[in-house]
Short mmCIF file of C-alpha atoms and ligand atoms in Angstrom, two decimals:
data_model
loop_
_atom_site.label_atom_id
_atom_site.label_comp_id
_atom_site.label_asym_id
_atom_site.label_seq_id
_atom_site.Cartn_x
_atom_site.Cartn_y
_atom_site.Cartn_z
CA MET A 285 21.04 17.08 -3.47
CA GLU A 286 18.02 18.55 -5.24
CA GLY A 287 18.29 21.65 -7.46
CA GLY A 288 21.77 22.31 -6.03
CA LYS A 289 20.40 22.54 -2.45
CA ILE A 290 21.61 20.16 0.26
CA LYS A 291 18.76 18.25 1.83
CA SER A 292 18.61 17.65 5.59
CA ALA A 293 17.30 14.61 7.42
CA LEU A 294 16.78 14.15 11.13
CA VAL A 295 16.95 10.52 12.20
CA THR A 296 15.60 9.62 15.67
CA GLY A 297 17.22 6.45 16.96
CA GLY A 298 20.17 7.16 14.67
CA ALA A 299 22.68 5.53 17.04
CA GLY A 300 20.82 2.21 16.92
CA PHE A 301 21.27 -0.66 14.48
CA ILE A 302 18.97 0.47 11.62
CA GLY A 303 19.38 4.17 12.41
CA ARG A 304 23.13 3.92 12.05
CA HIS A 305 22.84 2.37 8.57
CA LEU A 306 20.30 5.00 7.61
CA CYS A 307 22.59 7.84 8.73
CA LYS A 308 25.44 6.31 6.69
CA HIS A 309 23.26 5.89 3.57
CA LEU A 310 21.97 9.47 3.82
CA LEU A 311 25.51 10.92 4.31
CA ASP A 312 26.70 8.86 1.30
CA LYS A 313 23.82 10.36 -0.74
CA GLY A 314 24.91 13.90 0.18
CA PHE A 315 22.32 14.67 2.90
CA ARG A 316 23.03 16.69 6.01
CA VAL A 317 22.13 14.35 8.91
CA VAL A 318 21.00 15.15 12.44
CA CYS A 319 21.03 12.04 14.58
CA VAL A 320 18.87 12.25 17.76
CA ASP A 321 19.26 9.48 20.29
CA ASN A 322 19.23 8.99 24.09
CA LEU A 323 21.38 5.80 23.79
CA ILE A 324 18.90 3.63 25.75
CA THR A 325 19.62 0.70 23.40
CA GLY A 326 21.99 2.34 20.91
CA SER A 327 25.60 3.37 21.29
CA LEU A 328 28.03 6.11 20.38
CA ALA A 329 30.30 3.43 18.92
CA ASN A 330 27.77 2.88 16.17
CA ILE A 331 28.14 6.47 14.93
CA ASP A 332 31.85 6.89 15.78
CA GLU A 333 32.86 6.93 12.13
CA PHE A 334 30.70 9.98 11.46
CA LYS A 335 32.35 12.04 14.18
CA GLY A 336 33.90 15.09 12.61
CA HIS A 337 31.92 14.67 9.35
CA PRO A 338 30.94 18.23 8.34
CA ASP A 339 27.34 17.18 7.55
CA PHE A 340 26.74 15.08 10.67
CA GLU A 341 25.39 16.24 14.02
CA PHE A 342 24.51 14.21 17.07
CA LEU A 343 21.97 15.36 19.67
CA ASN A 344 21.57 13.40 22.86
CA GLN A 345 17.83 13.82 23.54
CA ASN A 346 14.96 11.68 24.77
CA VAL A 347 12.43 12.19 21.94
CA ALA A 348 9.57 11.17 24.21
CA GLU A 349 10.20 14.39 26.17
CA HIS A 350 11.02 16.95 23.52
CA ILE A 351 12.96 17.31 20.29
CA SER A 352 14.81 20.52 19.77
CA CYS A 353 16.69 21.18 16.57
CA SER A 354 17.41 24.48 14.87
CA GLY A 355 17.68 25.00 11.09
CA LYS A 356 16.09 23.49 8.05
CA ILE A 357 14.95 19.87 8.12
CA ASP A 358 13.45 18.27 5.00
CA TYR A 359 12.86 14.75 6.34
CA VAL A 360 12.12 13.49 9.85
CA LEU A 361 12.73 9.74 10.06
CA HIS A 362 11.42 8.44 13.38
CA PHE A 363 13.30 5.22 14.21
CA ALA A 364 13.72 5.63 17.97
CA SER A 365 12.36 2.72 19.96
CA PRO A 366 13.73 -0.33 21.66
CA ALA A 367 13.19 -3.08 19.08
CA SER A 368 14.44 -6.37 20.54
CA PRO A 369 11.78 -8.19 22.60
CA ALA A 370 14.34 -8.47 25.46
CA ASP A 371 14.82 -4.71 25.38
CA TYR A 372 11.17 -3.77 25.32
CA LEU A 373 10.42 -6.24 28.10
CA LYS A 374 13.14 -4.51 30.09
CA TYR A 375 11.91 -1.02 29.22
CA PRO A 376 8.09 -1.34 28.93
CA ILE A 377 7.19 2.24 29.84
CA PRO A 378 10.01 3.97 27.80
CA THR A 379 8.83 1.77 24.86
CA LEU A 380 5.26 2.94 25.21
CA LYS A 381 6.39 6.54 25.61
CA VAL A 382 8.70 6.66 22.60
CA GLY A 383 6.06 5.04 20.39
CA SER A 384 3.32 7.42 21.55
CA LEU A 385 4.77 10.70 22.93
CA GLY A 386 7.94 10.32 20.89
CA THR A 387 5.96 9.89 17.65
CA HIS A 388 3.78 12.88 18.60
CA ASN A 389 6.90 15.00 19.14
CA ALA A 390 8.55 13.79 15.94
CA LEU A 391 5.37 14.57 13.95
CA GLY A 392 5.15 17.99 15.58
CA LEU A 393 8.73 18.75 14.61
CA ALA A 394 8.09 17.60 11.03
CA LYS A 395 4.96 19.79 10.86
CA ASP A 396 6.88 22.79 12.19
CA LYS A 397 9.71 22.28 9.66
CA GLY A 398 7.38 21.43 6.78
CA ALA A 399 9.28 18.16 6.49
CA VAL A 400 8.28 14.74 5.12
CA PHE A 401 7.75 12.34 8.03
CA MET A 402 8.51 8.64 8.13
CA LEU A 403 7.54 6.25 10.92
CA ALA A 404 9.50 3.04 11.50
CA SER A 405 6.63 0.65 12.18
CA THR A 406 6.84 -3.10 12.43
CA SER A 407 5.44 -6.49 11.48
CA GLU A 408 4.43 -6.65 15.19
CA VAL A 409 1.37 -4.54 14.29
CA TYR A 410 0.05 -7.84 12.87
CA GLY A 411 0.65 -9.54 16.30
CA ASP A 412 0.41 -13.30 16.09
CA PRO A 413 -1.09 -13.22 12.63
CA LEU A 414 -4.06 -15.25 11.48
CA VAL A 415 -3.38 -14.38 7.84
CA HIS A 416 -0.25 -15.65 6.14
CA PRO A 417 1.78 -14.10 4.54
CA GLN A 418 0.84 -10.71 5.94
CA PRO A 419 -0.43 -8.08 3.48
CA GLU A 420 -0.75 -4.40 4.56
CA SER A 421 -4.53 -4.76 4.44
CA TYR A 422 -4.50 -7.19 7.40
CA TRP A 423 -5.46 -5.51 10.70
CA GLY A 424 -3.65 -7.95 12.97
CA ASN A 425 -4.15 -10.07 16.06
CA VAL A 426 -2.53 -8.31 18.98
CA ASN A 427 -2.85 -9.02 22.71
CA PRO A 428 -2.94 -5.48 24.10
CA ILE A 429 -2.28 -6.50 27.71
CA GLY A 430 0.37 -9.12 27.14
CA PRO A 431 4.13 -8.39 27.64
CA ARG A 432 4.66 -7.66 23.93
CA GLY A 433 1.66 -5.26 23.95
CA VAL A 434 3.89 -2.36 25.06
CA TYR A 435 5.69 -2.49 21.73
CA ASP A 436 2.88 -3.64 19.43
CA GLU A 437 0.30 -1.21 20.73
CA ALA A 438 2.75 1.70 20.86
CA LYS A 439 3.51 1.11 17.15
CA ARG A 440 -0.24 0.77 16.35
CA PHE A 441 -0.88 4.11 18.10
CA ALA A 442 2.14 5.57 16.21
CA GLU A 443 0.57 4.50 12.92
CA ALA A 444 -2.82 5.94 13.92
CA ILE A 445 -1.38 9.36 14.89
CA THR A 446 0.76 9.43 11.73
CA MET A 447 -2.31 8.90 9.56
CA ALA A 448 -4.23 11.50 11.62
CA TYR A 449 -1.47 14.09 10.92
CA HIS A 450 -1.54 13.13 7.27
CA ARG A 451 -5.31 13.58 7.06
CA GLN A 452 -5.81 16.55 9.39
CA HIS A 453 -2.66 18.56 8.67
CA ARG A 454 -2.19 17.22 5.10
CA MET A 455 1.35 16.26 5.91
CA ASP A 456 3.39 14.01 3.61
CA THR A 457 3.88 10.96 5.86
CA LYS A 458 5.24 7.45 5.28
CA ILE A 459 4.86 4.29 7.33
CA VAL A 460 7.33 1.45 6.81
CA ARG A 461 6.35 -1.87 8.42
CA ILE A 462 9.72 -3.51 8.95
CA PHE A 463 10.01 -7.29 9.25
CA ASN A 464 12.96 -9.00 11.03
CA THR A 465 16.10 -7.31 9.77
CA PHE A 466 19.71 -8.13 10.63
CA GLY A 467 23.29 -7.21 9.89
CA PRO A 468 26.43 -5.59 11.27
CA TYR A 469 26.04 -3.10 14.20
CA MET A 470 23.35 -5.17 15.91
CA ARG A 471 24.20 -5.20 19.65
CA LEU A 472 25.94 -8.53 20.38
CA ASN A 473 23.76 -9.07 23.40
CA ASP A 474 20.50 -7.48 22.27
CA GLY A 475 18.66 -10.75 22.76
CA ARG A 476 17.30 -11.18 19.25
CA ALA A 477 17.64 -14.53 17.45
CA VAL A 478 20.39 -13.38 15.06
CA PRO A 479 22.87 -11.88 17.52
CA ASN A 480 22.12 -14.57 20.15
CA PHE A 481 22.66 -17.47 17.78
CA ILE A 482 25.77 -16.04 16.14
CA TRP A 483 27.37 -15.08 19.43
CA GLN A 484 26.53 -18.49 20.92
CA ALA A 485 27.87 -20.35 17.86
CA LEU A 486 31.10 -18.32 17.79
CA ASN A 487 31.67 -18.92 21.49
CA GLY A 488 30.90 -22.68 21.46
CA ARG A 489 27.85 -22.16 23.65
CA PRO A 490 24.55 -24.00 23.08
CA LEU A 491 22.11 -22.14 20.87
CA THR A 492 18.95 -21.29 22.85
CA VAL A 493 15.95 -22.20 20.71
CA PHE A 494 12.65 -20.97 22.26
CA GLY A 495 9.78 -23.45 22.25
CA ASP A 496 10.23 -26.35 19.80
CA GLY A 497 11.63 -23.99 17.18
CA SER A 498 8.76 -24.59 14.73
CA GLN A 499 7.81 -20.86 14.75
CA THR A 500 8.86 -19.23 11.49
CA ARG A 501 10.53 -15.94 10.61
CA SER A 502 11.96 -14.43 7.42
CA PHE A 503 15.15 -12.37 7.79
CA CYS A 504 16.05 -9.34 5.65
CA TYR A 505 19.58 -8.08 5.27
CA ILE A 506 20.11 -4.46 6.34
CA SER A 507 21.30 -3.08 2.95
CA ASP A 508 18.06 -4.26 1.28
CA LEU A 509 15.95 -2.67 4.05
CA VAL A 510 17.79 0.68 3.79
CA ASP A 511 17.37 0.70 0.03
CA GLY A 512 13.60 0.17 0.50
CA ILE A 513 13.37 2.87 3.17
CA PHE A 514 15.18 5.37 0.93
CA ARG A 515 12.86 4.59 -2.01
CA LEU A 516 9.78 5.01 0.24
CA MET A 517 11.13 8.27 1.66
CA LEU A 518 11.48 9.79 -1.84
CA SER A 519 8.20 8.38 -3.14
CA SER A 520 4.72 9.89 -3.10
CA VAL A 521 3.33 6.85 -1.22
CA ASN A 522 1.50 7.64 2.08
CA GLU A 523 0.04 4.19 2.92
CA PRO A 524 1.95 1.67 5.02
CA VAL A 525 4.40 -0.53 3.09
CA ASN A 526 5.89 -3.85 4.28
CA LEU A 527 9.63 -4.27 3.84
CA GLY A 528 11.44 -7.48 4.63
CA ASN A 529 12.45 -10.74 3.01
CA SER A 530 10.02 -13.47 2.09
CA GLU A 531 12.45 -16.40 2.52
CA GLU A 532 10.72 -18.03 5.50
CA LEU A 533 12.12 -20.76 7.76
CA PRO A 534 11.49 -22.38 11.16
CA ILE A 535 13.71 -21.02 13.95
CA LEU A 536 15.17 -24.46 14.64
CA GLU A 537 16.33 -24.71 11.02
CA PHE A 538 17.70 -21.18 11.29
CA ALA A 539 19.76 -22.14 14.40
CA ARG A 540 21.14 -25.20 12.51
CA LYS A 541 22.05 -22.97 9.57
CA ILE A 542 24.08 -20.66 11.81
CA ILE A 543 25.88 -23.61 13.36
CA ALA A 544 26.77 -24.88 9.87
CA LEU A 545 27.79 -21.46 8.50
CA THR A 546 30.09 -20.74 11.46
CA GLY A 547 31.53 -24.29 11.49
CA SER A 548 30.63 -24.35 15.17
CA ARG A 549 30.46 -27.41 17.40
CA SER A 550 27.67 -25.84 19.51
CA SER A 551 24.63 -27.92 20.42
CA ILE A 552 21.00 -26.70 20.56
CA VAL A 553 19.04 -26.36 23.78
CA PHE A 554 15.34 -25.65 24.04
CA ARG A 555 13.99 -22.92 26.29
CA LYS A 556 10.46 -21.82 27.18
CA LEU A 557 8.61 -20.02 24.36
CA PRO A 558 7.99 -16.38 25.36
CA GLN A 559 4.30 -15.41 25.74
CA ASP A 560 2.58 -14.31 22.52
CA ASP A 561 5.63 -15.13 20.39
CA PRO A 562 4.16 -15.04 16.83
CA LYS A 563 3.92 -18.54 15.28
CA ASN A 564 4.45 -17.50 11.66
CA ARG A 565 5.71 -14.37 10.02
CA ARG A 566 6.38 -13.58 6.39
CA PRO A 567 5.80 -10.27 4.58
CA ASP A 568 3.58 -10.02 1.53
CA LEU A 569 5.87 -7.78 -0.55
CA ALA A 570 3.52 -7.16 -3.52
CA LYS A 571 2.95 -3.55 -2.58
CA ALA A 572 6.64 -2.77 -2.12
CA ARG A 573 7.37 -4.37 -5.48
CA LYS A 574 4.61 -2.44 -7.26
CA LEU A 575 4.93 0.99 -5.58
CA LEU A 576 8.67 1.17 -4.93
CA LYS A 577 10.01 -1.22 -7.61
CA TRP A 578 11.86 -2.78 -4.71
CA GLU A 579 12.96 -6.36 -4.13
CA PRO A 580 15.40 -7.76 -1.53
CA LYS A 581 18.58 -8.85 -3.31
CA VAL A 582 20.78 -10.32 -0.56
CA SER A 583 20.21 -14.01 0.17
CA LEU A 584 19.98 -15.21 3.80
CA GLU A 585 23.33 -17.01 3.49
CA GLU A 586 25.13 -14.01 2.00
CA GLY A 587 23.75 -11.73 4.69
CA LEU A 588 24.61 -14.12 7.47
CA ASN A 589 28.17 -14.51 6.21
CA LEU A 590 28.67 -10.74 6.23
CA THR A 591 27.17 -10.49 9.71
CA VAL A 592 29.20 -13.40 11.11
CA GLU A 593 32.42 -11.71 9.85
CA TRP A 594 31.45 -8.48 11.59
CA PHE A 595 30.60 -10.28 14.82
CA LYS A 596 33.97 -12.05 14.71
CA SER A 597 35.79 -8.76 14.47
CA GLU A 598 33.65 -7.18 17.27
CA ILE A 599 34.31 -10.17 19.59
CA LYS A 600 38.09 -9.84 18.84
CA ARG A 601 37.93 -6.10 19.61
CA ALA A 602 36.03 -6.51 22.89
P1 LIG B 284 17.89 -0.47 18.18
O1 LIG B 284 17.51 -0.75 19.59
O2 LIG B 284 19.20 -0.94 17.71
O3 LIG B 284 17.77 1.07 17.87
C1 LIG B 284 16.84 1.92 18.41
C2 LIG B 284 17.46 3.26 18.75
O4 LIG B 284 16.51 4.13 19.32
C3 LIG B 284 18.58 3.15 19.83
O5 LIG B 284 19.78 3.83 19.42
C4 LIG B 284 18.00 3.77 21.09
O6 LIG B 284 18.95 4.32 21.96
C5 LIG B 284 17.06 4.85 20.42
N1 LIG B 284 15.96 5.29 21.29
C6 LIG B 284 15.04 4.50 21.92
N2 LIG B 284 14.20 5.25 22.68
C7 LIG B 284 14.59 6.54 22.50
C8 LIG B 284 14.12 7.82 22.97
N3 LIG B 284 13.09 7.91 23.81
N4 LIG B 284 14.79 8.92 22.58
C9 LIG B 284 15.83 8.87 21.76
N5 LIG B 284 16.34 7.71 21.25
C10 LIG B 284 15.72 6.55 21.61
O7 LIG B 284 16.72 -1.07 17.25
P2 LIG B 284 16.66 -1.21 15.65
O8 LIG B 284 16.60 -2.63 15.34
O9 LIG B 284 17.69 -0.33 15.02
O10 LIG B 284 15.21 -0.61 15.40
C11 LIG B 284 15.05 0.71 14.89
C12 LIG B 284 13.59 0.99 14.56
O11 LIG B 284 13.11 0.05 13.60
C13 LIG B 284 12.67 0.85 15.80
O12 LIG B 284 11.69 1.86 15.75
C14 LIG B 284 12.03 -0.54 15.63
O13 LIG B 284 10.75 -0.58 16.20
C15 LIG B 284 11.99 -0.64 14.10
N6 LIG B 284 11.98 -2.08 13.68
C16 LIG B 284 13.15 -2.77 13.63
C17 LIG B 284 13.10 -4.10 13.24
C18 LIG B 284 14.33 -4.96 13.15
O14 LIG B 284 14.21 -6.16 12.74
N7 LIG B 284 15.54 -4.49 13.44
C19 LIG B 284 11.88 -4.69 12.87
C20 LIG B 284 10.72 -3.92 12.97
C21 LIG B 284 10.82 -2.62 13.33
N1 LIG B 285 14.39 -16.91 19.53
C1 LIG B 285 14.97 -18.08 19.93
N2 LIG B 285 16.13 -18.00 20.67
C2 LIG B 285 16.70 -16.87 21.02
C3 LIG B 285 16.13 -15.64 20.58
C4 LIG B 285 14.99 -15.69 19.83
O1 LIG B 285 14.48 -19.17 19.65
O2 LIG B 285 17.76 -16.93 21.70
C5 LIG B 285 13.16 -16.94 18.71
C6 LIG B 285 12.02 -16.11 19.22
O3 LIG B 285 11.23 -16.78 20.20
C7 LIG B 285 11.26 -15.82 17.96
C8 LIG B 285 12.33 -15.82 16.87
O4 LIG B 285 13.49 -16.46 17.45
O5 LIG B 285 10.36 -16.85 17.72
C9 LIG B 285 12.77 -14.39 16.45
O6 LIG B 285 13.02 -13.67 17.63
P1 LIG B 285 13.64 -12.22 17.66
O7 LIG B 285 13.80 -11.83 19.10
O8 LIG B 285 14.78 -12.11 16.78
O9 LIG B 285 12.46 -11.28 17.00
P2 LIG B 285 10.87 -11.38 16.98
O10 LIG B 285 10.59 -11.89 15.62
O11 LIG B 285 10.37 -12.29 18.08
O12 LIG B 285 10.49 -9.96 17.17
#
């Protein structure tokens, strides 16, 4: 609410993992929310609890084709895109289209509505980084023709067109570069390390570590990410900002941690490292701290415990 008027936000990809949490946060803050999703990797179950909410509307649309939405929109938050490497390898052309044509359409809608625009970008714009940790000033090391290129280059194009709309049309645009984020409502079988390892550990299956597991990642809990996104959305910042967690660890250690946390008797098996899998990844969060006064608060263990509990209940329900 601002000056007594209800604000409206349109979230593309709102039936996905992050989108769902964003819709929930916005509804809790008193926003009217329009969720636009074609359910390619998301699901109606994720937004089931908003059904019947007077301020929530769901539109089943492919944003790479067209977005049609009547009425006032104050914020367009463009989060639609397959995000798991397994998903974007399965859907290479839809991934390129949603990052390019979808971003163009979402920007066009925001321009038409006079709305603030936010792009969900990614640490993948840094590719397999040669600078560590990664500050926003780093331009990256991306293989444009490798299998991950469909995602990385789509997001790099999306950033470029967002900045072009900001400069040419003087639009208020935001770019959030999201680093690995996890939590409840991730698809159990989406193929990312967190759901894979938790599902495998809870089912007594071997945990599949790719390569020798020495590649590093840093995992951010979803509530921290959403808090950062909300701060960025309301800020006057137009440059890209990294959001994530800077607690970095090798994937093999991460797999062992999940076995220990779940009390599982699972073993670890090693599988081929996917092509262009980044060797190290950790966000430089100085900018987020300075511009947004933001800091992740949830420790890896706390976040994992909450996620494991949710996975247990989902497995029971299935
Ligand atoms: P997700 O797959 O759970 O959600 C993506 C949502 O977008 C799904 O509901 C899917 O159906 C929808 N979608 C995809 N293409 C669409 C299209 N053409 N039209 C309409 N809807 C479409 O993934 P997520 O983890 O929630 O990621 C959300 C966003 O955040 C993505 O843009 C992703 O690139 C970005 N991101 C996520 C992470 C992470 O760690 N989760 C990291 C970096 C960036
Ligand atoms: N990974 C793994 N086993 C799995 C899934 C992923 O070892 O079953 C590794 C993957 O190769 C990468 C890291 O875990 O090095 C994180 O993978 P994820 O798919 O979660 O996201 P990415 O950071 O690669 O986008």
